[in-house]
XYZ file of C-alpha atoms in Angstrom:
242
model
C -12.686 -69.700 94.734
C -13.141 -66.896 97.265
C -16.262 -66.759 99.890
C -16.939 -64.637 102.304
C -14.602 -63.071 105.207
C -15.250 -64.575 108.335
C -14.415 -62.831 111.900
C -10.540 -63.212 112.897
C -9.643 -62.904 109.228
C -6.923 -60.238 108.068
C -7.507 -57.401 105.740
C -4.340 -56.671 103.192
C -4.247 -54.224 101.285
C -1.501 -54.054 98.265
C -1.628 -50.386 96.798
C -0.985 -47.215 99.191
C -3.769 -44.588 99.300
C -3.778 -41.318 98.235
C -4.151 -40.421 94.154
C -7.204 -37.992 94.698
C -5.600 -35.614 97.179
C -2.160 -35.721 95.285
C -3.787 -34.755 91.757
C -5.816 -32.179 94.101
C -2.981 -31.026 95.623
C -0.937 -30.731 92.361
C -4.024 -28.871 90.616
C -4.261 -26.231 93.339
C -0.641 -25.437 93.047
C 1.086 -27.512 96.024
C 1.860 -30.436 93.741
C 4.308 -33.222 95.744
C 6.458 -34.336 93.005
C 7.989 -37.348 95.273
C 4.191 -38.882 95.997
C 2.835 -38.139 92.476
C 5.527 -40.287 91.037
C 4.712 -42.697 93.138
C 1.119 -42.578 92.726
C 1.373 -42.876 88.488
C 3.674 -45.575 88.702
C 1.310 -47.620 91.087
C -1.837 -46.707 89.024
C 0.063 -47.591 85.849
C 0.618 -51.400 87.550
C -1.587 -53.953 87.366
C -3.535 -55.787 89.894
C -3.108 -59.666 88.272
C 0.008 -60.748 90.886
C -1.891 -59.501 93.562
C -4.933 -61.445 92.850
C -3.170 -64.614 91.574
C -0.954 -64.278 94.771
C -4.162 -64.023 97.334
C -5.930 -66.971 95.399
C -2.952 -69.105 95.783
C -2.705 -68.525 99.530
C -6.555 -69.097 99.887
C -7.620 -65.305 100.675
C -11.411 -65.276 101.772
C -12.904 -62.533 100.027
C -11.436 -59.444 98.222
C -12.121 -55.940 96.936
C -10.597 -53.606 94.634
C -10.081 -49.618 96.001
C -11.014 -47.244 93.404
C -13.537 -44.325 93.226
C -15.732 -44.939 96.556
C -12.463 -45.082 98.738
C -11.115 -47.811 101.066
C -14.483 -47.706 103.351
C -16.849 -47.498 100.798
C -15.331 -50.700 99.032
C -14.686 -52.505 102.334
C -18.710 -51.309 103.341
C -20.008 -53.064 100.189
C -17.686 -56.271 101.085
C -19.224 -56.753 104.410
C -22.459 -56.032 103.442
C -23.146 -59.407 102.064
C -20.813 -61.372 104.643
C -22.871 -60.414 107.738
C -19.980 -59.430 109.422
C -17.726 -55.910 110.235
C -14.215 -54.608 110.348
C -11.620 -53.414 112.349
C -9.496 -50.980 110.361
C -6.434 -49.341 111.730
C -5.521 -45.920 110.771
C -1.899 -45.598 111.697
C -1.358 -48.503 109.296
C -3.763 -47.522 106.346
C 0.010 -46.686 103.936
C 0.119 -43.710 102.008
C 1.550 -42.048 99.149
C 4.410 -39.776 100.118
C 2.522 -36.063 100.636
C -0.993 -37.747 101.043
C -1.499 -37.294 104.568
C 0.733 -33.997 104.746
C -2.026 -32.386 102.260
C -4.690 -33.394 104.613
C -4.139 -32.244 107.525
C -3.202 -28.839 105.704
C -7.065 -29.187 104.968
C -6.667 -29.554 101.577
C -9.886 -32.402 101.104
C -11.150 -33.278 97.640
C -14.696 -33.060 97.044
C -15.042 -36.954 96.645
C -13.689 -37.221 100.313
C -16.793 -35.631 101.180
C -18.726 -37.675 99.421
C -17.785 -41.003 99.850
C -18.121 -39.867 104.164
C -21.758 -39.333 102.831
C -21.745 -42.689 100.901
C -20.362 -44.622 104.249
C -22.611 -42.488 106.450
C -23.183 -43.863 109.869
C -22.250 -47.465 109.242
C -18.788 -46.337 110.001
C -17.837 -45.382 113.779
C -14.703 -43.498 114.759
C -12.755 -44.199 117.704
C -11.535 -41.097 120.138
C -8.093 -39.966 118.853
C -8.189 -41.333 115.573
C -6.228 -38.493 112.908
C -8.753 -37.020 110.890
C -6.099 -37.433 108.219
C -6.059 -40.704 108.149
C -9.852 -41.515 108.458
C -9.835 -38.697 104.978
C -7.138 -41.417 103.438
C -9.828 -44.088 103.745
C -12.804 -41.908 101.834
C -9.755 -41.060 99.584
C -11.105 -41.730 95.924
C -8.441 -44.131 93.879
C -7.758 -44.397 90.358
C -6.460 -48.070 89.942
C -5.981 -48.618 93.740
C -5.073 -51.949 94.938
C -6.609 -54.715 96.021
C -8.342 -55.639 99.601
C -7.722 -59.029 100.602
C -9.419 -60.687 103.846
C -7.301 -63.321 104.822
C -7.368 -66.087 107.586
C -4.246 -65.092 110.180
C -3.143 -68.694 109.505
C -2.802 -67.971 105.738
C -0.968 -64.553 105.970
C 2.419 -65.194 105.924
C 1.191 -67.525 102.788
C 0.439 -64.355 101.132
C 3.180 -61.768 102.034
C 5.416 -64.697 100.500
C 3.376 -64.894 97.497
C 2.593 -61.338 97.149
C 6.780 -60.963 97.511
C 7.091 -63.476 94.984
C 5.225 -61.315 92.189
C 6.727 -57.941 93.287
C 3.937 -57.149 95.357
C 3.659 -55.071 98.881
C 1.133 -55.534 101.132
C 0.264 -53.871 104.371
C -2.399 -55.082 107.260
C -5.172 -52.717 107.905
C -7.478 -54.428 109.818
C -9.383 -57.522 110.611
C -12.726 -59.144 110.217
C -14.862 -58.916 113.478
C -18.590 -60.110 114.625
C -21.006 -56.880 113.433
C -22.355 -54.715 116.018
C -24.236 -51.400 115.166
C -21.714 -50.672 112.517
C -19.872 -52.127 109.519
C -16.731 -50.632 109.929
C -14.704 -49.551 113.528
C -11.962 -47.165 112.797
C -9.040 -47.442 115.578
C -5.658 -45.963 115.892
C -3.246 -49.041 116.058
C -4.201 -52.718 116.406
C -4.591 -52.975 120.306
C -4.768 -57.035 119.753
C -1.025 -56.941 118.548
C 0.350 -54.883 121.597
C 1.831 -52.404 119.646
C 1.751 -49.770 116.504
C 1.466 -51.557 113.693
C 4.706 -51.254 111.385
C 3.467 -48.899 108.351
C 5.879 -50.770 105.908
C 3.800 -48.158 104.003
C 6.247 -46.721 101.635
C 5.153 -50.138 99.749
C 7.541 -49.216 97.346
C 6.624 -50.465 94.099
C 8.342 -53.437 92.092
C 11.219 -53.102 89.955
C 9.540 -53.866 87.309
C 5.899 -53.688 87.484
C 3.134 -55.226 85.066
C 1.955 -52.395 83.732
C -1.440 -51.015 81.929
C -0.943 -49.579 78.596
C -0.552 -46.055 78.268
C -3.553 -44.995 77.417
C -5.948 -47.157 79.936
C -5.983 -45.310 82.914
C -7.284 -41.364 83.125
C -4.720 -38.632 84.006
C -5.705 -37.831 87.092
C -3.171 -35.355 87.208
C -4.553 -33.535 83.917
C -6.777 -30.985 83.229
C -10.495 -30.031 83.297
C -13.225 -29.078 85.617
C -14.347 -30.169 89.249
C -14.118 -28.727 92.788
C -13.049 -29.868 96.363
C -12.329 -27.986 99.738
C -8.840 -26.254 100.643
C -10.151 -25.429 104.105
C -7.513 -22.809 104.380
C -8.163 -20.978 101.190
C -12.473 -22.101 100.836
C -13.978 -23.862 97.832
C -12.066 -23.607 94.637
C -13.355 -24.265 90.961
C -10.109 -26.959 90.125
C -8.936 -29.277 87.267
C -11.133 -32.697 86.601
C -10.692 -35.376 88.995
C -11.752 -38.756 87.922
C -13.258 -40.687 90.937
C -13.200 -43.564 89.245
């Protein structure tokens, strides 16, 4: 049964990021076909390997990523634990046209509010891309899992996770809480280097999927709004958060 994270542990996480700023992006006009191909077939896969691998390697604690974004989830995680996290950017994987799309500006409206959501519980370090830290807020529709980890348990998991079809990339780490819950750096200083981004995490073969009709087209049509900062504030199709 999972606990709580405790400091030193690793934080996996198993989908990229990235389905609200592709359906954005494709209902403004500057669809990516590549990344939202990518992005339907991960939201049409299901999250059981993932969790069966992480409970099988003795994972700590876990979230799932969907409407409140990466931080938001990983916030409510180490609420309860009494601890914070280290996340690095340069490693946080992405659908293909994800990050491309923000830094053109284009920023859905749930971006904005999930920052809101986080607030100041989050600190940014000097240098960080302003993409990237967007990718994190990023609302998901049937986004992956977050997994903490111990370090001595981690190649455990990649082999289980490989086992079931399943990619994972390291994001972070669990770390003593100061005056924040979550530390946003470029690259994981502790490991001497950049962090390899694996994070294509192309999906399996042959993925366990949803049923057709369970998850919402995100890419569909409807009502909401979000921020091109190049063009202003745009009445656009529906995006389900959620």
């Amino acid at each position: 049964a999972l606990e709580q994270p405790q400091p030193g542990d690793v934080l996996v996480l198993t989908k990229p990021l990235g389905t609200g700023v592709l359906a954005f992006s494709q209902q403004i006009g500057r669809g990516h076909a590549e990344g939202l191909a990518a992005a339907q077939t991960a939201m049409a896969t299901l999250n059981r390997g993932a969790a069966e691998a992480m409970l099988v390697a003795g994972a700590t604690a876990c979230t799932d990523v969907t409407g409140f974004g990466l931080f938001a989830h990983l916030m409510r995680m180490l609420r309860a634990s009494g601890w914070a996290a280290q996340v690095f950017a340069e490693s946080l994987p992405a659908f293909p046209g994800a990050i491309e799309a923000l830094r053109l500006g284009v920023v859905p409206g749930a971006i904005e509010r999930n920052r809101e959501y986080v607030g100041d519980m989050i600190r940014v370090a000097p240098g960080v891309d302003e993409a990237r830290v967007n990718l994190g807020f990023d609302a998901q529709t049937s986004g992956g899992l977050l997994i903490a980890v111990p370090p001595a348990r981690l190649s455990d998991l990649h082999r289980q996770l490989a086992q079931r079809g399943v990619a994972g990339a390291v994001v972070g780490r669990i770390v003593p809480r100061t005056d924040v819950l979550i530390e946003v750096v470029a690259t994981d200083a502790a490991a001497g280097s950049t962090p390899d981004t694996a994070n294509a995490m192309n999906p399996p073969a042959t993925p366990e999927t949803h049923s057709p009709d369970c998850c919402a087209d995100v890419f569909g049509s409807g009502s909401s709004t979000g921020t091109c900062h190049d063009g202003g504030r745009r009445g656009l199709g529906k995006i389900d958060d959620d």
